[in-house]
Tab-separated table of C-alpha atoms and ligand atoms in Angstrom:
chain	number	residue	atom	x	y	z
C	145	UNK	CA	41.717	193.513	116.501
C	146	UNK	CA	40.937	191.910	113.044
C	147	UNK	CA	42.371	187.984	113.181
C	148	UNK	CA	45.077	188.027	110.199
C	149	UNK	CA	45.033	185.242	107.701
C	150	UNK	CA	47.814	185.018	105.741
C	151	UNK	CA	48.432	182.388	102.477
C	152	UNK	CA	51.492	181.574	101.294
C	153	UNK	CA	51.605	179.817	98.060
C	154	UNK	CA	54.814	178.763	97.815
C	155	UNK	CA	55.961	177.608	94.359
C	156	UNK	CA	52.642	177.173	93.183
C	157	UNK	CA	50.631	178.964	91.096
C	158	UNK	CA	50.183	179.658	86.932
C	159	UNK	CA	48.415	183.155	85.455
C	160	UNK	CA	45.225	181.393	86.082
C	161	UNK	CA	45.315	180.923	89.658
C	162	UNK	CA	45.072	185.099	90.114
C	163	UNK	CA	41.379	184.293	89.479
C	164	UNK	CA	41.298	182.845	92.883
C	165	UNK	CA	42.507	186.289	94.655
C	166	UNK	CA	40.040	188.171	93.112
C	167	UNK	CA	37.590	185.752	93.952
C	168	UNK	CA	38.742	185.987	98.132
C	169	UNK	CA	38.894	189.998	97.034
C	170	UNK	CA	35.440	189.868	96.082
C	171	UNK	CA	34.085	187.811	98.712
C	172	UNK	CA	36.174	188.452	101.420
C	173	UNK	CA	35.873	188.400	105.663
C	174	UNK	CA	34.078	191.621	107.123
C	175	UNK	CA	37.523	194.186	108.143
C	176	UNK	CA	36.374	193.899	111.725
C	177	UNK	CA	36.682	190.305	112.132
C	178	UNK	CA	39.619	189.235	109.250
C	179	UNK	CA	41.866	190.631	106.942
C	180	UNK	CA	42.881	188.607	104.013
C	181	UNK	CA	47.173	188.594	102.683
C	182	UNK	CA	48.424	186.053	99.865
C	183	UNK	CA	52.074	185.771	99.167
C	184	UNK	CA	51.852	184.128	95.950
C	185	UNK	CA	55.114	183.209	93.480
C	186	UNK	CA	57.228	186.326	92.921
C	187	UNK	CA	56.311	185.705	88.818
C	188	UNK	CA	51.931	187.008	90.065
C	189	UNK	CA	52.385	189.736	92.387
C	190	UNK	CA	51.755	192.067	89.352
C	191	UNK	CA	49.001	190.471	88.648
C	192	UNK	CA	47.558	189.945	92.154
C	193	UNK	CA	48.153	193.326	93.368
C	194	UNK	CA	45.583	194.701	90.386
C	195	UNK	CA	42.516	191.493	91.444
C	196	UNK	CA	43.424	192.553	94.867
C	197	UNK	CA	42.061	195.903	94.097
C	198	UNK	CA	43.480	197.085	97.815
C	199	UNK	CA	41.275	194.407	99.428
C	200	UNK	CA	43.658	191.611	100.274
C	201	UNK	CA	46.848	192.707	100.760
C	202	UNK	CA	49.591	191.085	98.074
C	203	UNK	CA	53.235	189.885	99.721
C	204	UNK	CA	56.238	188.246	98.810
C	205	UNK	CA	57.664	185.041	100.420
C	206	UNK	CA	61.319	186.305	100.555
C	207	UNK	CA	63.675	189.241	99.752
C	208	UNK	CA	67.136	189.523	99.695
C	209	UNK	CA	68.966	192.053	102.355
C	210	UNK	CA	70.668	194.443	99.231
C	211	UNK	CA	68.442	196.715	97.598
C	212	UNK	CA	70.534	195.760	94.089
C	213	UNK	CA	73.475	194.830	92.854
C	214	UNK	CA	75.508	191.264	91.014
C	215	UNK	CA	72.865	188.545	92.878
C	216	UNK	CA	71.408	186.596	90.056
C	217	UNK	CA	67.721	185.292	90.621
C	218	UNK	CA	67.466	187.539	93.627
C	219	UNK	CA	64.684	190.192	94.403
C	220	UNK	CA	64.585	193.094	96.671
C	221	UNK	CA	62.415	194.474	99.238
C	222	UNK	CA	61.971	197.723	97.562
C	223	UNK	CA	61.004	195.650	94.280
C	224	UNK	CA	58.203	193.849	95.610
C	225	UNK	CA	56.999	197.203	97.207
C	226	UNK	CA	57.524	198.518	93.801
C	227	UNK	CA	55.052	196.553	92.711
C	228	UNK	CA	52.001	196.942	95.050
C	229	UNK	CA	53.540	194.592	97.680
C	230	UNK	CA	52.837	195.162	101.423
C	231	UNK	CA	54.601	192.949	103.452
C	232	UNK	CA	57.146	190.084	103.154
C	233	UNK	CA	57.954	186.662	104.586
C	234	UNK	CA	61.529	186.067	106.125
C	235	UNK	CA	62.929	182.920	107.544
C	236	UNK	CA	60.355	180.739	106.165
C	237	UNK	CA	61.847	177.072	107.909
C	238	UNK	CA	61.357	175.735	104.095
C	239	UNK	CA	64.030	178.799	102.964
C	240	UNK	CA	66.164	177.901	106.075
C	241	UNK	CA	66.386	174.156	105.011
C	242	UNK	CA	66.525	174.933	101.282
C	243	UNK	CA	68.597	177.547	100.928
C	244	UNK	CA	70.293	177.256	103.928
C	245	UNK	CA	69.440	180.864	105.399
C	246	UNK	CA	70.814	181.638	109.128
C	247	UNK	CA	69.042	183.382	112.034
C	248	UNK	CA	71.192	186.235	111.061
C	249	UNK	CA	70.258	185.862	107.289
C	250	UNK	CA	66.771	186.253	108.317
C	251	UNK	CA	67.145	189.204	110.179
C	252	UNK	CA	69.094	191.329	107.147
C	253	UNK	CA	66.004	190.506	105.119
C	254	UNK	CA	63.904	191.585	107.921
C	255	UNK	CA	65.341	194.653	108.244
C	256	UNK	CA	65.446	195.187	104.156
C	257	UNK	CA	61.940	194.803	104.293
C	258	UNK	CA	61.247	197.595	107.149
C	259	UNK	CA	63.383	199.671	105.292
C	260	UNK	CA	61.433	199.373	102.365
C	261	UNK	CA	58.602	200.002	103.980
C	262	UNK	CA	57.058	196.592	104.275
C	263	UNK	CA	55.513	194.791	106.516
C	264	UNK	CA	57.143	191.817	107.655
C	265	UNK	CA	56.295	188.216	108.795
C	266	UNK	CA	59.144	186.407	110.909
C	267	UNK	CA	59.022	182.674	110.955
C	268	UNK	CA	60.393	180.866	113.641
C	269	UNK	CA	59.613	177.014	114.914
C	270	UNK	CA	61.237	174.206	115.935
C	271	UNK	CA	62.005	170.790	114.024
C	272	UNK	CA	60.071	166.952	115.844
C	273	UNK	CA	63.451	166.268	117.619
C	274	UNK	CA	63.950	169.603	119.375
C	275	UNK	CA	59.861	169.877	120.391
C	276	UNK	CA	61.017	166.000	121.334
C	277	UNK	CA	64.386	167.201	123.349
C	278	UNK	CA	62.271	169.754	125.908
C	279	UNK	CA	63.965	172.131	123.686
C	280	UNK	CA	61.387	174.141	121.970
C	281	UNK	CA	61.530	177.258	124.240
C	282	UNK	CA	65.319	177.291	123.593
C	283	UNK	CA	65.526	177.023	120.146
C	284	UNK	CA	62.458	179.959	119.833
C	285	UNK	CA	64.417	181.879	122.149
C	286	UNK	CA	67.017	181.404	119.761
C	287	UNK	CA	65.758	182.286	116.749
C	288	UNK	CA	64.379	185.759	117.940
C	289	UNK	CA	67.646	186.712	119.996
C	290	UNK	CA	69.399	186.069	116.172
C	291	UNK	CA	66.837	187.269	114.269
C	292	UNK	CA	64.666	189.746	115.463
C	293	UNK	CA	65.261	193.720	113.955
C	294	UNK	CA	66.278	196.228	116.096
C	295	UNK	CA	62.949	197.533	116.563
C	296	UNK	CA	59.401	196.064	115.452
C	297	UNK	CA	58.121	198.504	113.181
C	298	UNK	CA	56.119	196.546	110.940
C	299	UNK	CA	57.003	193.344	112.383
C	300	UNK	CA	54.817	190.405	112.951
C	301	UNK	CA	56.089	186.972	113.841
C	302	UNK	CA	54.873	184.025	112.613
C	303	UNK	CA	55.303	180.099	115.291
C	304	UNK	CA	55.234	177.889	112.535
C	305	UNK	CA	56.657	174.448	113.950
C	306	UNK	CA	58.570	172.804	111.450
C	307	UNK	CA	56.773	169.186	111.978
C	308	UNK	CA	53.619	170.947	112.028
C	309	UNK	CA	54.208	172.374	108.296
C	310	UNK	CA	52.720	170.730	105.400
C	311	UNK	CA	52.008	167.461	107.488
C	312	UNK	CA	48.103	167.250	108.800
C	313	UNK	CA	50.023	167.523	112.381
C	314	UNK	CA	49.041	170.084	114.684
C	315	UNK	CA	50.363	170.945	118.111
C	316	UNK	CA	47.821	170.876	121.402
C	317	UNK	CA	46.443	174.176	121.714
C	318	UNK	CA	48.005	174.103	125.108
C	319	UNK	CA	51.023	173.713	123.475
C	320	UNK	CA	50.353	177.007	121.079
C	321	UNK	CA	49.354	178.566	123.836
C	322	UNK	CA	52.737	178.295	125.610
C	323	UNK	CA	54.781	178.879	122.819
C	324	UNK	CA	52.933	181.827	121.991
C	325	UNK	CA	53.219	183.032	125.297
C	326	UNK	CA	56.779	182.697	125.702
C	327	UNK	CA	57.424	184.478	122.200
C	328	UNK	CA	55.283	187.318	123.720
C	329	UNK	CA	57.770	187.246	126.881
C	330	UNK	CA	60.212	187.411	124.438
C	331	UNK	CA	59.468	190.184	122.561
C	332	UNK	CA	59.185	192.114	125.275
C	333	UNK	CA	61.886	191.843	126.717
C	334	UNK	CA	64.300	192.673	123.675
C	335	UNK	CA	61.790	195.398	122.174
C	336	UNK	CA	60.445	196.630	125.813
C	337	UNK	CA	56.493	197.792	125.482
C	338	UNK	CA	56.833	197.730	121.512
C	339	UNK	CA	56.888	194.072	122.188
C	340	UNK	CA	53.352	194.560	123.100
C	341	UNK	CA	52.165	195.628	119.696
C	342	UNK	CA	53.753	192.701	118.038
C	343	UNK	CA	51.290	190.471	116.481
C	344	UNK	CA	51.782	186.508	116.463
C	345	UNK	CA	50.218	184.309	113.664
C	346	UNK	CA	50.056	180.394	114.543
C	347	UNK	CA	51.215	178.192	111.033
C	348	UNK	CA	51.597	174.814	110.496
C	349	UNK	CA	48.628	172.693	108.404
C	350	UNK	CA	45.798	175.095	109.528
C	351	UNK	CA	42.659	174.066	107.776
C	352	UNK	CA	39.047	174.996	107.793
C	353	UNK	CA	38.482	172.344	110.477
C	354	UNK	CA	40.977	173.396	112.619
C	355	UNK	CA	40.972	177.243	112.387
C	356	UNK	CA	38.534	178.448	114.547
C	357	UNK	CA	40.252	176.281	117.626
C	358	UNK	CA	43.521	177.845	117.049
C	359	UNK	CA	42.048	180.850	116.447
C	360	UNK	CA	40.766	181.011	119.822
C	361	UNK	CA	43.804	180.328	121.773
C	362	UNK	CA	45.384	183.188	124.054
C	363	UNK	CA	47.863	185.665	121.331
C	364	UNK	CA	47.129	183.819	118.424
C	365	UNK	CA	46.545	186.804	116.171
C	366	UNK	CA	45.997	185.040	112.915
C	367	UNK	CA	47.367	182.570	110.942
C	368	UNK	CA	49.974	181.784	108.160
C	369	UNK	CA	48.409	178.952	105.937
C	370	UNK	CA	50.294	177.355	103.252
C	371	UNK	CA	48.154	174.563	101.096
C	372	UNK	CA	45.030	175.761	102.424
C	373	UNK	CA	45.201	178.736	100.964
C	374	UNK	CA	45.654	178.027	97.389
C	375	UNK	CA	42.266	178.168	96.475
C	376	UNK	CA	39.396	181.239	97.634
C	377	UNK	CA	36.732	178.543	99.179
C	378	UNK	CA	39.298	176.752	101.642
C	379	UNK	CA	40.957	180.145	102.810
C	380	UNK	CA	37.569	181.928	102.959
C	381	UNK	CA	36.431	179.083	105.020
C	382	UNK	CA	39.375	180.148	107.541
C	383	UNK	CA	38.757	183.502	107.454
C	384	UNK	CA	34.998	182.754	108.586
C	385	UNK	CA	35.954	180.593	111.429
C	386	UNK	CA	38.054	184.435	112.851
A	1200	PEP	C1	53.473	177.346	105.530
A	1200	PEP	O1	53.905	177.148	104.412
A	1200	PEP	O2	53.856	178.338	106.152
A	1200	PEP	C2	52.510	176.418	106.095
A	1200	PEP	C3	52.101	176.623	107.314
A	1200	PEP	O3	52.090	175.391	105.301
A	1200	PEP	P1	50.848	174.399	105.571
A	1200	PEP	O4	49.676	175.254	105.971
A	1200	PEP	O5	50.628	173.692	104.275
A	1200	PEP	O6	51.242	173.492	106.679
Protein backbone atom coordinates (compact mmCIF):
# COMPACT_ATOMS: atom_id res chain seq x y z
CA UNK A 1 0.00 0.00 0.00
CA UNK A 2 1.04 3.59 -1.08
CA UNK A 3 2.59 5.47 2.32
CA UNK A 4 0.07 8.59 2.71
CA UNK A 5 1.51 12.00 3.26
CA UNK A 6 -0.71 14.35 4.33
CA UNK A 7 0.01 18.49 4.87
CA UNK A 8 -1.90 20.47 6.83
CA UNK A 9 -1.38 24.10 6.52
CA UNK A 10 -3.08 25.40 9.15
CA UNK A 11 -3.75 29.16 9.05
CA UNK A 12 -1.22 29.74 6.62
CA UNK A 13 -1.28 30.40 3.28
CA UNK A 14 -2.11 33.66 0.69
CA UNK A 15 -3.36 33.08 -3.26
CA UNK A 16 0.25 32.69 -3.98
CA UNK A 17 1.10 29.78 -2.02
CA UNK A 18 -1.39 27.49 -4.53
CA UNK A 19 1.74 27.69 -6.73
CA UNK A 20 3.33 25.33 -4.37
CA UNK A 21 0.48 22.49 -4.89
CA UNK A 22 0.79 22.54 -8.34
CA UNK A 23 4.32 22.40 -8.08
CA UNK A 24 4.03 18.85 -5.59
CA UNK A 25 1.09 18.08 -8.44
CA UNK A 26 3.55 18.31 -11.04
CA UNK A 27 6.35 16.65 -9.48
CA UNK A 28 4.85 14.39 -7.29
CA UNK A 29 5.82 10.63 -5.55
CA UNK A 30 5.27 7.59 -8.03
CA UNK A 31 1.22 6.23 -6.90
CA UNK A 32 2.86 2.99 -5.86
CA UNK A 33 5.07 4.28 -3.28
CA UNK A 34 3.13 7.84 -2.01
CA UNK A 35 0.17 9.68 -2.44
CA UNK A 36 0.26 13.34 -1.86
CA UNK A 37 -3.11 15.33 0.35
CA UNK A 38 -2.83 19.16 1.45
CA UNK A 39 -5.45 20.60 3.68
CA UNK A 40 -4.75 24.10 3.10
CA UNK A 41 -6.96 27.30 4.67
CA UNK A 42 -10.65 26.83 3.89
CA UNK A 43 -10.27 30.52 1.83
CA UNK A 44 -7.69 28.01 -1.26
CA UNK A 45 -9.43 24.86 -1.59
CA UNK A 46 -11.01 26.38 -4.79
CA UNK A 47 -8.06 27.17 -5.92
CA UNK A 48 -6.06 24.05 -4.96
CA UNK A 49 -8.51 21.61 -6.10
CA UNK A 50 -8.04 23.13 -9.95
CA UNK A 51 -3.49 23.02 -9.51
CA UNK A 52 -4.28 19.73 -8.03
CA UNK A 53 -5.61 18.66 -11.31
CA UNK A 54 -6.80 15.16 -9.44
CA UNK A 55 -3.15 14.50 -8.51
CA UNK A 56 -2.92 15.44 -4.87
CA UNK A 57 -5.90 15.15 -3.24
CA UNK A 58 -7.30 18.74 -1.67
CA UNK A 59 -8.91 18.53 2.17
CA UNK A 60 -10.19 20.63 4.72
CA UNK A 61 -8.86 20.90 8.33
CA UNK A 62 -12.35 20.93 10.00
CA UNK A 63 -16.15 20.79 9.38
CA UNK A 64 -18.89 21.38 11.43
CA UNK A 65 -21.44 18.29 12.27
CA UNK A 66 -24.79 20.30 10.51
CA UNK A 67 -24.93 20.30 6.94
CA UNK A 68 -26.43 24.21 7.31
CA UNK A 69 -28.19 26.26 9.24
CA UNK A 70 -27.65 29.84 11.91
CA UNK A 71 -23.60 28.89 12.69
CA UNK A 72 -21.73 31.94 11.67
CA UNK A 73 -18.07 31.31 10.32
CA UNK A 74 -18.85 27.64 10.13
CA UNK A 75 -18.42 25.26 7.05
CA UNK A 76 -19.87 21.97 6.23
CA UNK A 77 -18.75 18.69 5.12
CA UNK A 78 -20.84 18.65 2.09
CA UNK A 79 -19.33 22.26 1.26
CA UNK A 80 -15.86 21.34 1.13
CA UNK A 81 -16.91 18.23 -0.98
CA UNK A 82 -18.74 20.74 -2.98
CA UNK A 83 -15.81 22.09 -3.87
CA UNK A 84 -13.43 19.28 -5.05
CA UNK A 85 -12.57 18.30 -1.43
CA UNK A 86 -11.80 14.64 -0.55
CA UNK A 87 -11.30 14.17 2.87
CA UNK A 88 -11.33 16.18 6.14
CA UNK A 89 -9.44 16.59 9.40
CA UNK A 90 -11.41 16.18 12.79
CA UNK A 91 -10.13 16.59 16.26
CA UNK A 92 -7.04 18.27 15.30
CA UNK A 93 -5.43 18.64 19.30
CA UNK A 94 -4.84 22.48 18.08
CA UNK A 95 -9.00 22.64 17.44
CA UNK A 96 -9.45 20.71 20.78
CA UNK A 97 -7.34 23.34 22.73
CA UNK A 98 -8.58 26.29 20.67
CA UNK A 99 -11.88 25.85 20.26
CA UNK A 100 -12.43 23.67 22.89
CA UNK A 101 -13.92 20.63 20.79
CA UNK A 102 -14.81 17.28 22.89
CA UNK A 103 -14.16 13.63 21.98
CA UNK A 104 -17.78 13.64 21.19
CA UNK A 105 -17.49 16.93 19.12
CA UNK A 106 -15.01 15.19 17.07
CA UNK A 107 -16.91 12.33 16.35
CA UNK A 108 -20.25 14.43 14.95
CA UNK A 109 -17.78 15.97 12.53
CA UNK A 110 -16.48 12.64 11.76
CA UNK A 111 -19.50 11.28 10.97
CA UNK A 112 -20.61 14.65 8.87
CA UNK A 113 -17.76 14.02 6.89
CA UNK A 114 -18.61 10.16 6.01
CA UNK A 115 -21.85 11.28 5.30
CA UNK A 116 -20.72 13.61 2.89
CA UNK A 117 -18.78 11.37 1.39
CA UNK A 118 -15.36 12.32 2.61
CA UNK A 119 -12.66 10.85 3.71
CA UNK A 120 -11.71 11.47 7.10
CA UNK A 121 -8.53 11.89 9.27
CA UNK A 122 -9.07 11.38 13.18
CA UNK A 123 -6.52 12.96 15.40
CA UNK A 124 -5.89 11.66 18.61
CA UNK A 125 -2.57 12.09 21.03
CA UNK A 126 -1.74 12.75 24.26
CA UNK A 127 -0.38 16.07 25.99
CA UNK A 128 3.87 15.80 27.90
CA UNK A 129 2.14 15.19 31.32
CA UNK A 130 -0.13 12.28 30.39
CA UNK A 131 2.87 10.48 28.02
CA UNK A 132 4.73 11.58 31.57
CA UNK A 133 1.80 9.93 33.93
CA UNK A 134 2.11 6.16 32.14
CA UNK A 135 -1.07 7.39 30.79
CA UNK A 136 -0.79 7.51 27.11
CA UNK A 137 -2.56 4.17 26.32
CA UNK A 138 -5.47 5.46 28.48
CA UNK A 139 -6.03 8.64 27.22
CA UNK A 140 -5.76 7.03 23.29
CA UNK A 141 -8.07 4.53 24.43
CA UNK A 142 -10.07 7.33 25.34
CA UNK A 143 -10.23 9.34 22.63
CA UNK A 144 -11.30 6.51 20.14
CA UNK A 145 -13.98 4.91 22.61
CA UNK A 146 -15.49 8.88 22.43
CA UNK A 147 -14.72 9.53 19.17
CA UNK A 148 -14.55 6.98 16.78
CA UNK A 149 -17.86 6.67 14.06
CA UNK A 150 -19.89 3.88 14.15
CA UNK A 151 -18.22 2.26 11.39
CA UNK A 152 -14.84 3.20 9.48
CA UNK A 153 -15.89 3.87 6.13
CA UNK A 154 -13.51 6.31 5.02
CA UNK A 155 -11.81 6.62 8.20
CA UNK A 156 -8.18 7.00 8.83
CA UNK A 157 -6.71 7.97 12.16
CA UNK A 158 -4.08 10.12 12.62
CA UNK A 159 -1.37 9.58 16.50
CA UNK A 160 -0.33 12.95 16.57
CA UNK A 161 1.13 13.50 20.24
CA UNK A 162 0.38 16.78 21.37
CA UNK A 163 4.17 17.57 22.65
CA UNK A 164 5.34 16.14 19.54
CA UNK A 165 3.33 18.90 17.37
CA UNK A 166 5.02 21.88 16.11
CA UNK A 167 8.04 21.35 18.58
CA UNK A 168 11.27 19.54 16.76
CA UNK A 169 10.29 16.65 19.45
CA UNK A 170 9.71 13.32 18.28
CA UNK A 171 8.76 10.18 20.16
CA UNK A 172 11.23 6.84 20.02
CA UNK A 173 10.12 4.85 17.25
CA UNK A 174 9.60 2.20 19.84
CA UNK A 175 7.36 4.39 21.30
CA UNK A 176 5.28 4.91 17.78
CA UNK A 177 5.46 1.61 17.41
CA UNK A 178 3.45 0.83 20.58
CA UNK A 179 1.09 3.41 20.30
CA UNK A 180 0.37 2.48 16.92
CA UNK A 181 -0.07 -0.89 17.85
CA UNK A 182 -2.40 -0.41 20.56
CA UNK A 183 -4.63 2.00 18.31
CA UNK A 184 -4.67 -1.00 15.87
CA UNK A 185 -5.92 -3.26 18.95
CA UNK A 186 -8.23 -0.72 19.34
CA UNK A 187 -9.82 -0.44 16.32
CA UNK A 188 -10.43 -3.72 16.17
CA UNK A 189 -11.99 -4.35 18.74
CA UNK A 190 -14.82 -1.58 18.44
CA UNK A 191 -15.02 -1.95 14.46
CA UNK A 192 -14.23 -5.94 14.47
CA UNK A 193 -12.15 -6.92 11.04
CA UNK A 194 -13.03 -3.35 9.51
CA UNK A 195 -10.55 -2.32 12.09
CA UNK A 196 -8.12 -4.01 9.90
CA UNK A 197 -8.52 -1.73 6.94
CA UNK A 198 -8.05 1.32 9.02
CA UNK A 199 -5.04 3.20 8.08
CA UNK A 200 -2.79 5.05 10.82
CA UNK A 201 -0.67 8.17 9.89
CA UNK A 202 2.17 9.10 12.57
CA UNK A 203 2.17 13.37 13.10
CA UNK A 204 4.02 15.40 15.17
CA UNK A 205 7.24 17.60 13.59
CA UNK A 206 7.93 15.01 10.79
CA UNK A 207 10.62 16.39 8.59
CA UNK A 208 12.66 15.28 5.67
CA UNK A 209 15.27 13.98 8.13
CA UNK A 210 13.11 12.12 10.08
CA UNK A 211 10.55 10.63 7.62
CA UNK A 212 11.91 7.73 6.26
CA UNK A 213 12.59 6.32 10.09
CA UNK A 214 9.07 6.76 11.00
CA UNK A 215 8.07 5.69 7.94
CA UNK A 216 9.48 2.41 8.52
CA UNK A 217 8.03 1.58 11.79
CA UNK A 218 5.37 -1.37 12.10
CA UNK A 219 1.46 0.40 10.97
CA UNK A 220 2.72 3.62 10.32
CA UNK A 221 0.81 4.17 7.10
CA UNK A 222 1.82 7.70 6.36
CA UNK A 223 2.10 10.78 7.87
CA UNK A 224 0.24 14.07 8.80
CA UNK A 225 2.87 16.96 8.51
CA UNK A 226 2.08 20.38 9.51
CA UNK A 227 5.12 23.09 8.86
CA UNK A 228 6.86 20.80 6.69
CA UNK A 229 4.53 20.80 4.32
CA UNK A 230 4.06 24.34 3.44
CA UNK A 231 6.30 24.43 0.74
CA UNK A 232 6.58 21.51 -2.49
CA UNK A 233 10.57 20.83 -1.88
CA UNK A 234 10.28 19.95 2.00
CA UNK A 235 7.03 17.75 1.53
CA UNK A 236 8.37 16.18 -1.70
CA UNK A 237 11.43 15.41 0.22
CA UNK A 238 8.99 13.29 2.62
CA UNK A 239 7.23 11.77 0.13
CA UNK A 240 10.67 10.39 -1.35
CA UNK A 241 11.87 9.03 1.87
CA UNK A 242 8.04 6.49 1.53
C1 LIG B 1 0.14 19.00 12.61
O1 LIG B 1 -0.24 20.15 12.51
O2 LIG B 1 -0.69 18.09 12.53
C2 LIG B 1 1.55 18.73 12.80
C3 LIG B 1 1.92 17.49 12.96
O3 LIG B 1 2.40 19.79 12.80
P1 LIG B 1 4.01 19.76 12.72
O4 LIG B 1 4.38 18.80 11.62
O5 LIG B 1 4.42 21.16 12.43
O6 LIG B 1 4.50 19.26 14.03
Amino acid sequence: MPALIVGNWKMNGLGEAVAEIAEMAGSGPDPRRAALWIAPPFTLIDRAVIVAAGTVKIGGQDCHHKNSGAHTGCVAAAMLADLGAGFVIVGHSERRRDNGETDADVRAKAMAGQAAGLEVILCIGETREQRDAGQTDAVLSAQLAGSLPDDGEGLIIAYEPVWAIGTGLVPTLDDVAAAHAHIRRELVARLGPAGHGVRILYGGSVTPANAADLLGVADVGGVLVGGASLTAASLLAIAAAA
